[in-house]
Tab-separated table of C-alpha atoms in Angstrom:
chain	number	residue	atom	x	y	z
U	8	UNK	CA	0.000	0.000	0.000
U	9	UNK	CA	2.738	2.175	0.508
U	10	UNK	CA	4.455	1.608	-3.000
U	11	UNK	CA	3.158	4.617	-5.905
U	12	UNK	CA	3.349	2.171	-8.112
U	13	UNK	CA	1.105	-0.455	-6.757
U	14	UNK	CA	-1.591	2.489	-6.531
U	15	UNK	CA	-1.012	3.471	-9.717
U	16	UNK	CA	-1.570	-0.222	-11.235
U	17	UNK	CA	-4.079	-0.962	-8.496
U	18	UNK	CA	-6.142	2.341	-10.423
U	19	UNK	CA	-5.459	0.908	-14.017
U	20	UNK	CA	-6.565	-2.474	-13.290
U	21	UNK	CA	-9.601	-1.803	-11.249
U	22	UNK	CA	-11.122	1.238	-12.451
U	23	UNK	CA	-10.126	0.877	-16.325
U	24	UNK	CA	-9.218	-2.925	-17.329
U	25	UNK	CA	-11.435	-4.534	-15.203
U	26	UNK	CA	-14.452	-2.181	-16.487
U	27	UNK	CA	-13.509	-2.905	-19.910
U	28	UNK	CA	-13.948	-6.571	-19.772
U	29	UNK	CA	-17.067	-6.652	-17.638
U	30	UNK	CA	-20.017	-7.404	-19.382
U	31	UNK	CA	-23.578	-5.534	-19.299
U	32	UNK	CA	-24.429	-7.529	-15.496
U	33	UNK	CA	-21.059	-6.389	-14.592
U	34	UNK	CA	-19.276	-9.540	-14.382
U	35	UNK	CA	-15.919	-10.361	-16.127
U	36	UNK	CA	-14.009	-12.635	-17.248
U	37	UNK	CA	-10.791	-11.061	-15.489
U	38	UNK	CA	-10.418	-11.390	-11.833
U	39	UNK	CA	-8.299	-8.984	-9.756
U	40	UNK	CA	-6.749	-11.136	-7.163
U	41	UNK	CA	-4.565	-8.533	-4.583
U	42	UNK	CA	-1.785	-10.115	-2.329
U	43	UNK	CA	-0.530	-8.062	0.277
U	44	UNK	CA	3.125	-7.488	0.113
U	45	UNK	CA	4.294	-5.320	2.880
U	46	UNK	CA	8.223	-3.640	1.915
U	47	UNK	CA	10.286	-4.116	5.178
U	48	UNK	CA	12.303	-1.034	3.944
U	49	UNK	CA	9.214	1.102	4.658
U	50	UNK	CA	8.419	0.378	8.404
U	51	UNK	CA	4.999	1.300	8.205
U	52	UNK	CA	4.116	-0.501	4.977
U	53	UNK	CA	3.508	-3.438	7.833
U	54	UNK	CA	0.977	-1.533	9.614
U	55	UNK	CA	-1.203	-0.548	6.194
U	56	UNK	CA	-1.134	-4.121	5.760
U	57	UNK	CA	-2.402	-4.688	9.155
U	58	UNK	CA	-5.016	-2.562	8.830
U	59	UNK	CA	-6.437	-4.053	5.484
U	60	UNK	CA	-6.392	-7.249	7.450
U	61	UNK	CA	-8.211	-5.796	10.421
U	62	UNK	CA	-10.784	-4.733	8.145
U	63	UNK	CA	-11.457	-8.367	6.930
U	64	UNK	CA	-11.260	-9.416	10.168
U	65	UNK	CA	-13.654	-6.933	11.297
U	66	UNK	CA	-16.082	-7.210	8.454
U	67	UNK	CA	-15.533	-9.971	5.846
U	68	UNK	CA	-14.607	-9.775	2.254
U	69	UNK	CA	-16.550	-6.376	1.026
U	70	UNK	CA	-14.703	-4.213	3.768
U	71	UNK	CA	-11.724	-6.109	3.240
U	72	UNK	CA	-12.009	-5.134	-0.952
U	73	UNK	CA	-13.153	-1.380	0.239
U	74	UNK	CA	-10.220	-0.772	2.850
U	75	UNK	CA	-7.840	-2.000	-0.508
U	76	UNK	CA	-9.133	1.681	-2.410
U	77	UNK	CA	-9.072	3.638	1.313
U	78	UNK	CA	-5.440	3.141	1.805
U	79	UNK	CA	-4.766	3.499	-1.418
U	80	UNK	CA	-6.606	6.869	-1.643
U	81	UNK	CA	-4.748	8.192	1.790
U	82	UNK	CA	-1.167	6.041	1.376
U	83	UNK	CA	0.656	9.761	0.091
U	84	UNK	CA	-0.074	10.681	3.815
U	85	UNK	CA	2.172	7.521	4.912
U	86	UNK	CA	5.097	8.158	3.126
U	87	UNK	CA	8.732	7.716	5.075
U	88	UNK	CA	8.841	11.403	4.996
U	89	UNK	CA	5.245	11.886	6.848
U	90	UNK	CA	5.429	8.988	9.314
U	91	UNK	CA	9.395	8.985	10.691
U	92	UNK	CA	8.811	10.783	13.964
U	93	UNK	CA	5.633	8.823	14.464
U	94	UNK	CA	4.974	5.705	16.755
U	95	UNK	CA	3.830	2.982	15.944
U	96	UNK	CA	0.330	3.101	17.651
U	97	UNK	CA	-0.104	6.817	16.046
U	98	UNK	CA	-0.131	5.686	12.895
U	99	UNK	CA	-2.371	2.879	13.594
U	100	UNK	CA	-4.725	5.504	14.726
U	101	UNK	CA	-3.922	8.029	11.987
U	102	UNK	CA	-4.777	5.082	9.558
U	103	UNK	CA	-8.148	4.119	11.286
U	104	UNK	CA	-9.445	7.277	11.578
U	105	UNK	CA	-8.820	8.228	8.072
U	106	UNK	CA	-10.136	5.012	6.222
U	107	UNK	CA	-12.638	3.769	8.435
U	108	UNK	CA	-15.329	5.951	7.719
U	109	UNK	CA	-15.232	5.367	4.287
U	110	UNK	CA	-15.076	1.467	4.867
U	111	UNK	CA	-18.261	1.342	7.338
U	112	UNK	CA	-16.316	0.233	10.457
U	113	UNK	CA	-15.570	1.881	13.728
U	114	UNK	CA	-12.185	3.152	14.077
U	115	UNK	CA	-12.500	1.926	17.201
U	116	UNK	CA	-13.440	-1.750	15.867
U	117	UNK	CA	-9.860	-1.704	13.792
U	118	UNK	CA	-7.817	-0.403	16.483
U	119	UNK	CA	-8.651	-3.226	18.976
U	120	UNK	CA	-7.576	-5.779	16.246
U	121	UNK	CA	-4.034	-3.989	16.112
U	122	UNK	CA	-3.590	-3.383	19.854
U	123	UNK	CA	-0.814	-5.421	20.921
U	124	UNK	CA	-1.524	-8.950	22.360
U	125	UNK	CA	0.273	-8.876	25.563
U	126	UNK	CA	-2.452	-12.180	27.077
U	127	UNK	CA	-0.909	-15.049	28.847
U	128	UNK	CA	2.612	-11.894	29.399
U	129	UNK	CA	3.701	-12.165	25.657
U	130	UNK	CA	6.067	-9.429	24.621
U	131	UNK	CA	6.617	-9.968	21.347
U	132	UNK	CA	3.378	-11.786	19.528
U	133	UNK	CA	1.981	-9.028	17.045
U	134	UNK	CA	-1.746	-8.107	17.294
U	135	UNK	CA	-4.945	-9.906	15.689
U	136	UNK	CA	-3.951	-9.343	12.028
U	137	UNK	CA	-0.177	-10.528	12.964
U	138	UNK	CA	-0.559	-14.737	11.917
U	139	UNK	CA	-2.723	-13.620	8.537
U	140	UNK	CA	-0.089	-11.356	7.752
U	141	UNK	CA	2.170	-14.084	8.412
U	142	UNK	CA	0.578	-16.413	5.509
U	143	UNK	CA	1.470	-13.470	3.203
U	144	UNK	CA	4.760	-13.264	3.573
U	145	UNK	CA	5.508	-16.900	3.600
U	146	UNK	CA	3.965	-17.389	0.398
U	147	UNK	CA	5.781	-14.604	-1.478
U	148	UNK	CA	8.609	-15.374	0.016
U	149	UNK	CA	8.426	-19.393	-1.167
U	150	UNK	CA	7.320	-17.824	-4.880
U	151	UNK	CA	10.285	-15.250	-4.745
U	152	UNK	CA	7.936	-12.136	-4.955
U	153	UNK	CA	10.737	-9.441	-4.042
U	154	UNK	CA	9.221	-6.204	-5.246
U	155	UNK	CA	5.527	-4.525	-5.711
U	156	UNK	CA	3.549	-4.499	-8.154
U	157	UNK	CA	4.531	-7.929	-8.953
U	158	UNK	CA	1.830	-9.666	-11.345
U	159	UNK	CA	0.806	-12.897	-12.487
U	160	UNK	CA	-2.004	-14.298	-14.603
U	161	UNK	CA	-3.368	-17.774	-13.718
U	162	UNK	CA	-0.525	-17.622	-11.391
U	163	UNK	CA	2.772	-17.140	-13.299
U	164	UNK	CA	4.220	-13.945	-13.169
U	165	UNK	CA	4.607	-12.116	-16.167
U	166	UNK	CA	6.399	-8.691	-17.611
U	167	UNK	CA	4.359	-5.735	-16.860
U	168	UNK	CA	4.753	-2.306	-15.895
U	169	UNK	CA	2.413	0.090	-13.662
U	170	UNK	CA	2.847	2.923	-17.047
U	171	UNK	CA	0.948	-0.076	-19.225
U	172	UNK	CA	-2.545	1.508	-20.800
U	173	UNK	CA	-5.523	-0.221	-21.421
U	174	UNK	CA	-4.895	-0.806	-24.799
U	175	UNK	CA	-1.070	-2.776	-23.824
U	176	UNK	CA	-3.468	-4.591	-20.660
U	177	UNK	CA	-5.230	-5.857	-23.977
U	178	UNK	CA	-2.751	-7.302	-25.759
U	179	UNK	CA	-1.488	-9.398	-22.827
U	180	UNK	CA	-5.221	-10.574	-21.843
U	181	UNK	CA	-7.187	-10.531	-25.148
U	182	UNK	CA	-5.812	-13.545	-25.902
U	183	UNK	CA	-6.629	-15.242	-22.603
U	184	UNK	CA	-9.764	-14.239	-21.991
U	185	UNK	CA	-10.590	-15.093	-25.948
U	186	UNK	CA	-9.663	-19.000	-25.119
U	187	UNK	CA	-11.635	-18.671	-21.748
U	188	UNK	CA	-14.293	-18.418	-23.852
U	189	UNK	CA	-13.795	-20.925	-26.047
C-alpha cells in the first residue's frame, strides 16, 4: 500500500481494465486477485497491511475489498517522509481514523484488532492481524515475490509495468480471456 506504483496499477486495473472486460451484469471474465506485500524497507508498509487485514477481520470480504481503495486513496499521507517521527500506535490511529469511515467500520473496531496482544505476558506476539499477515509473507517469500507491483495471470508472473494503458493490458489478456471463452 505504501508503493506509488502499486496504486497506480491498483487504479489501471480496477477502475479501467477490469471495467472494460465486464459485461452488461457487470461480471468479467478477469479477476483482480490482490496479495498483500508489505516492503520491510518502509516500516509502516507493515501496519497498512495490518489494517487491510483488520478490516477483513472486522467485516468480511466487502470491507476487506473497500479498505484495498481507502489506503490506497490516503497512502501519500504515509510516506517515510510523513510517518518517521511517528509511533507505531499513532499511525495505527492516523490510519483508522482516516479510512474507516469510508469502509463502514468503527475506528475503534480496527484499532482493537491492532492493539498489541500482551495475554498469557507475551512481549513480542503481534496483534490480531499478525498470523494472517504471516501467511502473506511466507507465500511470497516461497514464490520469490521481491518487489511490488509484482503480477501474475493464472498464477505465473509475467512482464508488466504500472505505465501499461488499457490498450497494452489488452494485448497481454485478449488472448486469454478469448480462449476462456472458447
Amino acid at each position: 500500500f505504501c508503493c506509488p506504483f502499486s496504486k497506480k496499477i491498483w487504479d489501471r486495473l480496477t477502475l479501467d481494465v477490469h471495467k472494460f472486460y465486464a459485461t452488461g451484469s457487470g461480471k468479467s471474465p478477469v479477476k483482480i486477485v490482490f496479495h498483500q506485500i508489505p516492503q520491510p524497507w518502509h516500516p509502516q508498509s507493515t501496519l497498512l497491511h495490518e489494517v487491510a487485514l483488520a478490516s477483513w477481520i472486522a467485516g468480511g470480504d466487502d470491507k476487506y475489498e473497500l479498505m484495498h481503495q481507502s489506503l490506497f486513496d490516503v497512502r501519500d499521507k504515509f510516506c517515510d517522509l510523513d510517518v518517521y517521527e511517528m509511533s507505531r500506535s499513532q499511525i495505527y490511529n492516523s490510519l483508522c481514523l482516516a479510512t474507516a469511515s469510508q469502509v463502514g467500520i468503527e475506528a475503534k473496531s480496527l484499532m482493537e484488532l491492532l492493539t498489541l496482544d500482551t495475554s498469557n505476558g507475551q512481549r513480542n506476539s503481534g496483534n490480531a492481524c499478525t498470523a494472517s499477515l504471516k501467511w502473506y509473507v511466507k507465500q511470497h517469500r516461497q514464490r520469490g515475490i521481491h518487489v511490488s507491483p509484482t503480477c501474475a495471470v493464472n498464477g505465473v508472473e509475467v512482464n508488466t509495468s504500472s505505465s501499461w494503458s488499457l490498450e497494452e493490458w489488452r494485448k497481454l489478456l485478449d488472448p486469454i480471456v478469448a480462449a476462456v471463452k472458447n
